[in-house]
Each structure stands twice: as C-alpha cells, then as structure tokens.
Amino acid sequence: MRTLLLLIACILGATLSLSAQENINLNKFRQLKTELATPNVYRNAAGAPGHEYWQQQADYKMKIRLDDEKQMIHGEETITYHNNSPDVLSYIWLQLDQNMRAKDSDSKKIKTNSIGSEMSFSELKKLHNDFDGGFKIESVTTSGGGALKHSINKTMMRIDLPSDLKPGAQFSFKVKWWYNINDRMAIGGRSGYEYFEKDDNYLYTIAQFFPRMCVYNEIEGWQNKQFLGRGEFALPFGDYEVEITVPSDHLVAATGELQNATSVLTGEQRKRFDQAKRETKQPIIIATQEEAEEREGKRSNKNKTWKFKAENVRDFGFATSRKFIWDAMSVELSGKKVLAMSMYPKEGNPLWEQYSTKAVAHTLEVYSKYTFDYPYPVAWSIHAARIGMEYPMICFNFGRPEADGTYSARTKYGMIGVIIHEVGHNFFPMIVNSDERQWTWMDEGLNTFVQYLTEQEWEKNYPSRRGPAYKITDYMGGDKSRISPIMTNSEAIHQFGANAYAKPATALNILRETVMGRELFDHAFKEYSQRWMFKHPSPADFFRTMEDASGVDLDWFWRGWFYTTDHCDISLDDVKWFQINSKEPKQQKAASKKKKEDAPKFIGDIRNAEIETYMDRDESLGDFYNDYDPFAVSILDDVDYERYIKNLSDEEKELLESGYNYYQLTFSNIGGLVMPLIVEFTFEDGSTQVDRIPAEVWQKGKDSVSKIFVLEKKVVDVQLDPFLETADINTENNTWPAASQPSKFTVYKRNRNRMNPMQKAAKADAMKKALEEKEQQLEKEEKK
Ligand SMILES: [Zn+2]
C-alpha cells in the first residue's frame, strides 16, 4: 500500500513539474483568449458596453440620527430596487458592512497574529477589543409595513421577495437599524469617530452606515462575497435623499447637495456660501476657526436636521462635528461650476486652510482633463487623522500639523497626496464603478496613476511616492513567495500597497511613456473612462479598450504585468564592432600582416627565445628559400578585386566605401518580463543617439536576442534603459563597457559596546540635556 502511494506521489510530482515546464515554454505574446471572458452582447470584444448592456438601480430615502452622547447611529431607509436585468429575481441581497465589527465576525476569526518579544499597547488593546459593533437590525418590512422574510449571513442579508421581481419591475422596502460607532483611533476603521479630550468633543466621519444593496450583474450574479475587511465595495448606482439629524451646533458635510441651507445655516454663513460659489481663486471661509472654537466650548441640547440630495451615486458618506471649520471655492469645468470644499477642526490648521480646498480644486481639473468632466455638484475633503477614505463627493483625509502649528514637508506632501488620491476616487471607482470586492487594482491602481499625473501638475518635482518605473524595482525583484500577480482577489494579496496601488500605477506609466506614447495612451485611457462612466467595467473591458482605441497589441503587457510576478532584468551581454572588409588587396594584406604581428605570443615561445639552440651553434647550416611573401599583393589579387568591383552597382560601391560601423548587441532576458529595449549610444565626439526597440523583439520566445545597429560614428559607450523607464531591477548589467563605478564596503573594528540607533539617540538626548543644565547653571552663577 505504502509503495503504491509513493509511486502515485512520484507520478503526480512528475506531471506537475512537466506542466510547469510547459508553462515556461508558452509564448509570452500569445493572446489572452483563455484568461478573459468571451465577449458577448453585454460587453463587446472592443471593451465597450454591449448593445444589451444593463445594470440595476437602487434608490434610497433615509432618515439618520446621530446620538452624540452615546456615539450611536439610528437609521431608517426605504430602498427602491429597480430590476433592469433580463432575469426574474425571487430574492435580493444587501450588504451589512458594519457586521465586520460584530463580536463574532469572521474578520476577527481569520486574522492571523503572533507575539514576538514586544508589543505596543495599541496592538495589545486590539487583542482585548470587545467593542459591540455591527448592525442591530430592528425591522425589515414592505413599504406598507408588513414583515419581510430575511436571513442574515454574517455581512450579507438576503430578503426573500413576497413575489417574483420581473424584468423591468421595481420593489420598495424598509429597513430600520442602529449601531455603535467605533472609536477609529483605538480600533481603526474606514469610518468612525475621533475623540478630542481637550475640549471633550467628537469628530464623526460616517460611512457604510446603512444596509446597502449588492450589485447584481451578468458577471457574478449577486456580488455577495463576504466583507472581510480588505476587499472594499461593489455597489449599484441610484438616487439618494438623506436627512441627517445632529446636535444643532454641529456642521455636516455629506454626499450630495444641501437642500435646506436656510434652516441649518446662519445668515452670515449663507452669505459666505453664496460668495464661495462665485469665487474661483481663493477659498472663502464659511465657518471660521473663531466660530468653531466658540461652538466647541458649549453644548446645545437641541437638534437640527440637514437634508441632502444626490443623483446617480453608488454610495453615501457624511461627516459631522461641532469642531468644524468650513471653507469652499468654485472650480469651472467646461463652463459648469463645481464647489470644492473642506471641513476640518482647528487641529488641522494652518495646513488645512492653506491647502485642502485648493488641492480638491486642482484634482477635479486634472482628473477631468484625463477622463471626463467631474459630473457632481460638490467635492469635499474632510480632515480625519490617520486615514484616507473615499465616498462619492466626499472623502476623509489625514495630515495634522504639530500642536504648535508647525509641520514637516513630509506631513504637507502626505496630506496633499492623500487629498488628490481620495478626491480622485470620485472618478475610480465612484463613477467608473468597478468591483472593489474582487479587484483592488481597478480603482486603486488606476487612481494612483492619475494621482501621480495630478501631483506632477501640482508642483514641479513633487515627491510622488508611486508612479515612476524606478520606484517599483525593489518590490518587483523581491522574494517571489511574497508577491502576488495583480490579478489576484483583494483578500489574498501579499504586500497590498505595492501590488494594488504602486504596480498597476507604474504599469500604466510605462504604457504611457514607453510602450504606447502619451498621445495614444491618453486617448485610449480617456475612451475607457468615458465608455464606463456610470457603469460597471471588468478587467477585460479595460484591457480590451486600451488596445482597441490605440491599435497597440498589449496582450503581452497585461500577461506579464498583471498575470505574472515576473520582473524586468534585461542585460546587455555583449557589444561586437564590425566594419566592412573592402576587399582592396593592398589594404587587406596590410591588415592581415598587422593582425599577425599584433597577435599575442605564447609564453613558451617568449621564454624559448632566450635559449641557445642547435641552429645558433652550427653556422654551417643555411637555407635557399624563394622570395614568396604571403602578405605581398600579386597581380592575380588585383585581377580578382577588379572583377569583384566591376560586378557592383554604384549604390553597392558607395556602401563598400562608406566606412560605416556595425555594432552587434546581444541582450538576454534574465527577469522573464518582456519589455522594450531602449538603447543609448555615446559616440567619440560626445554626441548621443537613442534607439527604441519594441518589446516584440522578444516574440520568438528566446531568452537572448542580438541586433545590429548601423552607425556612422564610433561608439564609446552603450547604455540600456538610460532613462530608467522599464523598471529594470539590475542596472549594473545595462552598460558597455561594464560600469567602472566602484561599490563601497565598510571595514570596521570589532567593538563589544557598539550602540544600536535607539541607544545612540538616547545618549545624544542625555548629552544635550546635560549641556543645557550646565548652561543654565552658568547663567545662574553669572546672575549671582
Ligand atoms: Zn485609494
């Protein structure tokens, strides 16, 4: 039995390694036929919505009440679900995202952890966390009030419909619920509250606060994959009418347009608000810091209800606090005005009043240029320590100065970067509505790419974290067991930020700068954005549109960058220099002679030259050679040459005499990722020439290729990827002659008392303190 098992194991092992071998040999340029879904009437082969494309719609009417004493949300909603599909539905699915914080949630159960030799208190507190989160569903009823049969499966709720929902029909129903708001600073979260101990106030950034419809489409059926924390959201579009009741001294920012300014704003605030609608240069402060500080010190026991309306959005978020300062300005996009606005507590100043709203305005302008005009009436940036999180028309952003109001460049650029990123999410995935639960790269990657363009248009040499090819090389060349292909489900990704943000953003940059060029890329990217604006695209729709609109076959690129973990390491192995043999006898013989004379000599021959030989000793010996010289030109040589020349055309003769240099370069692909070859030649006179060879140079599937370059001038230096555009992880094998920059190494003396950096810092602090004390002592003595 045992031998049999062993035998089976051996056979299995053999087949496995064989199929791995086959995979290696598959051509990297083969089309993505098996990887992509077959085009159909819903999504066509060009990557556009097909002629029978459909999507569902969910409209919401909500009444929300914040309990600022107990940090709770109470809600009631009426959802009207429109079945635009050709299918008959007997049940519908809703998402209960808050249940991720329920005591028995799977997110907690599947979280892996371990204790090393130390742990921070905040980590320890998370282990002890017994927060009673999750939706407490009070009722699920028909619009008439009759109970609806429903079943809660962790973060999902199925409602069984009283009768089948036919294609084209709609169904309205009500849900009532409440939940405890999480302390975001203690246990984290995309939404929650921050408590400010100094003035005993809360700042709420609220989202995923209501039961939301799942997406139903022809790709997934119901997208009811459980919410485990990483893979974000998939939501249908709809119209929202939301009433939010908060203490009357709070300010509220939300998805949508404010409907009742007259009953929630003061006369002065309304005047400033109207002014902001006309102002396009500088933000107008609608609620000042002074006013905010005054509100902070008191407590109103009255409530106010803020009413918002939003059309064609996939979600709703809001923020509320009595600490808020509020400013706004207008942005004009193709003649239409949009309000860019910010709310922040005094803790965000002076940074926030300087930069937040302007960064929002700039983001709307640049993203609109690369995609489509921002279609919503407002765009908010809300101050929220430590997080960056996006919702339609509103996002929560970090960036807090020190207590004394100073801030580092890192804090400033971090804040501007996160605002650009989160406001940018309005485009991907809020409007180009991809499935975040499945594919993080479709929103984070595309968004990080446009974020990079926007940052570079904010300020020259903006220190962008992600985008340039050379910034991804450490990740790409790292331990492959900790790298996943981009096309991996959100929950299963290793190195989340590098995989889902940086790598796809870099890939798009490389397409734009190197593979397609800016003009073709920008056109195709805009085409994708406009085709899928207010729709639900899939990865195939993106891949296909980029090719269809540009006329560039990119299957090899998607395959390498999105479906594998291969990296780029191409080496310039060899440079051979050739010139044409003119065949002119005199030149040829002279060259042969010189070659023989210059040839290296054998060590034995060199040493033996010193030996006295028999011939040296015996003078009687002598030869009678004829005068044949192998290097002399004979008449026959001349005749041959004349005949050769006579048969040549003028063009051929010219070529023969031109004196061109032929350089044969050999490249090998070590990393496995196929990429274009960008080759820079430097000539004797210091001038340079760049040749760009498309990636198709590799399409025969060889690991090594050679190519001849015809150059008039003599080359002194060849550089592969001279502008760092292919993410080549090893640039040391990119030069000819081989790089002569020395690598430095350190020599140290063994010292048992060597300090680690922390000990060093502590010692420096102690020395500084001692010096200060000594100075104070001296001052005192002087005064005496
Ligand atoms: Zn993001």
Coordinates of N, CA and C in Angstrom, one line a residue, residues 369-370 449 452-453 457 506-522 557:
K369 N -9.4 66.5 -17.1 CA -8.7 66.5 -18.3 C -8.4 65.1 -18.9
Y370 N -8.0 64.2 -18.0 CA -7.6 62.9 -18.4 C -8.8 61.9 -18.6
F449 N -2.4 56.0 -10.5 CA -1.8 56.5 -11.8 C -2.1 58.0 -12.0
Y452 N -0.6 60.4 -9.7 CA 0.8 60.7 -10.0 C 0.8 61.9 -11.0
L453 N 0.0 61.8 -12.1 CA -0.1 62.9 -13.1 C -0.5 64.2 -12.4
E457 N 1.5 67.8 -11.8 CA 1.0 69.1 -12.3 C 0.6 70.1 -11.1
T506 N 2.4 52.0 -11.9 CA 3.7 52.1 -12.6 C 3.5 51.5 -14.0
A507 N 2.7 50.4 -14.1 CA 2.5 49.7 -15.4 C 1.8 50.7 -16.3
L508 N 0.9 51.5 -15.9 CA 0.2 52.4 -16.8 C 1.2 53.5 -17.2
N509 N 2.0 54.0 -16.2 CA 3.0 55.0 -16.6 C 3.9 54.5 -17.7
I510 N 4.3 53.2 -17.6 CA 5.2 52.6 -18.6 C 4.5 52.5 -19.9
L511 N 3.2 52.2 -19.9 CA 2.5 52.1 -21.2 C 2.5 53.5 -21.8
R512 N 2.3 54.5 -20.9 CA 2.2 55.9 -21.4 C 3.5 56.5 -21.9
E513 N 4.6 56.2 -21.2 CA 5.8 56.8 -21.5 C 6.6 56.0 -22.5
T514 N 6.5 54.7 -22.5 CA 7.4 53.8 -23.2 C 6.8 52.9 -24.2
V515 N 5.7 52.3 -23.9 CA 5.1 51.3 -24.8 C 4.2 51.9 -25.9
M516 N 3.3 52.8 -25.4 CA 2.3 53.4 -26.4 C 2.6 54.8 -26.7
G517 N 3.3 55.6 -25.8 CA 3.5 57.0 -26.1 C 2.3 57.8 -25.5
R518 N 2.5 59.0 -25.1 CA 1.5 59.8 -24.4 C 0.2 60.0 -25.2
E519 N 0.3 60.2 -26.5 CA -0.9 60.6 -27.3 C -1.8 59.4 -27.4
L520 N -1.3 58.2 -27.8 CA -2.1 57.0 -27.9 C -2.7 56.6 -26.6
F521 N -1.8 56.6 -25.6 CA -2.3 56.2 -24.2 C -3.4 57.1 -23.7
D522 N -3.2 58.4 -23.8 CA -4.2 59.3 -23.2 C -5.5 59.2 -23.9
F557 N 1.7 42.6 -22.5 CA 2.0 43.5 -21.4 C 1.0 43.1 -20.3

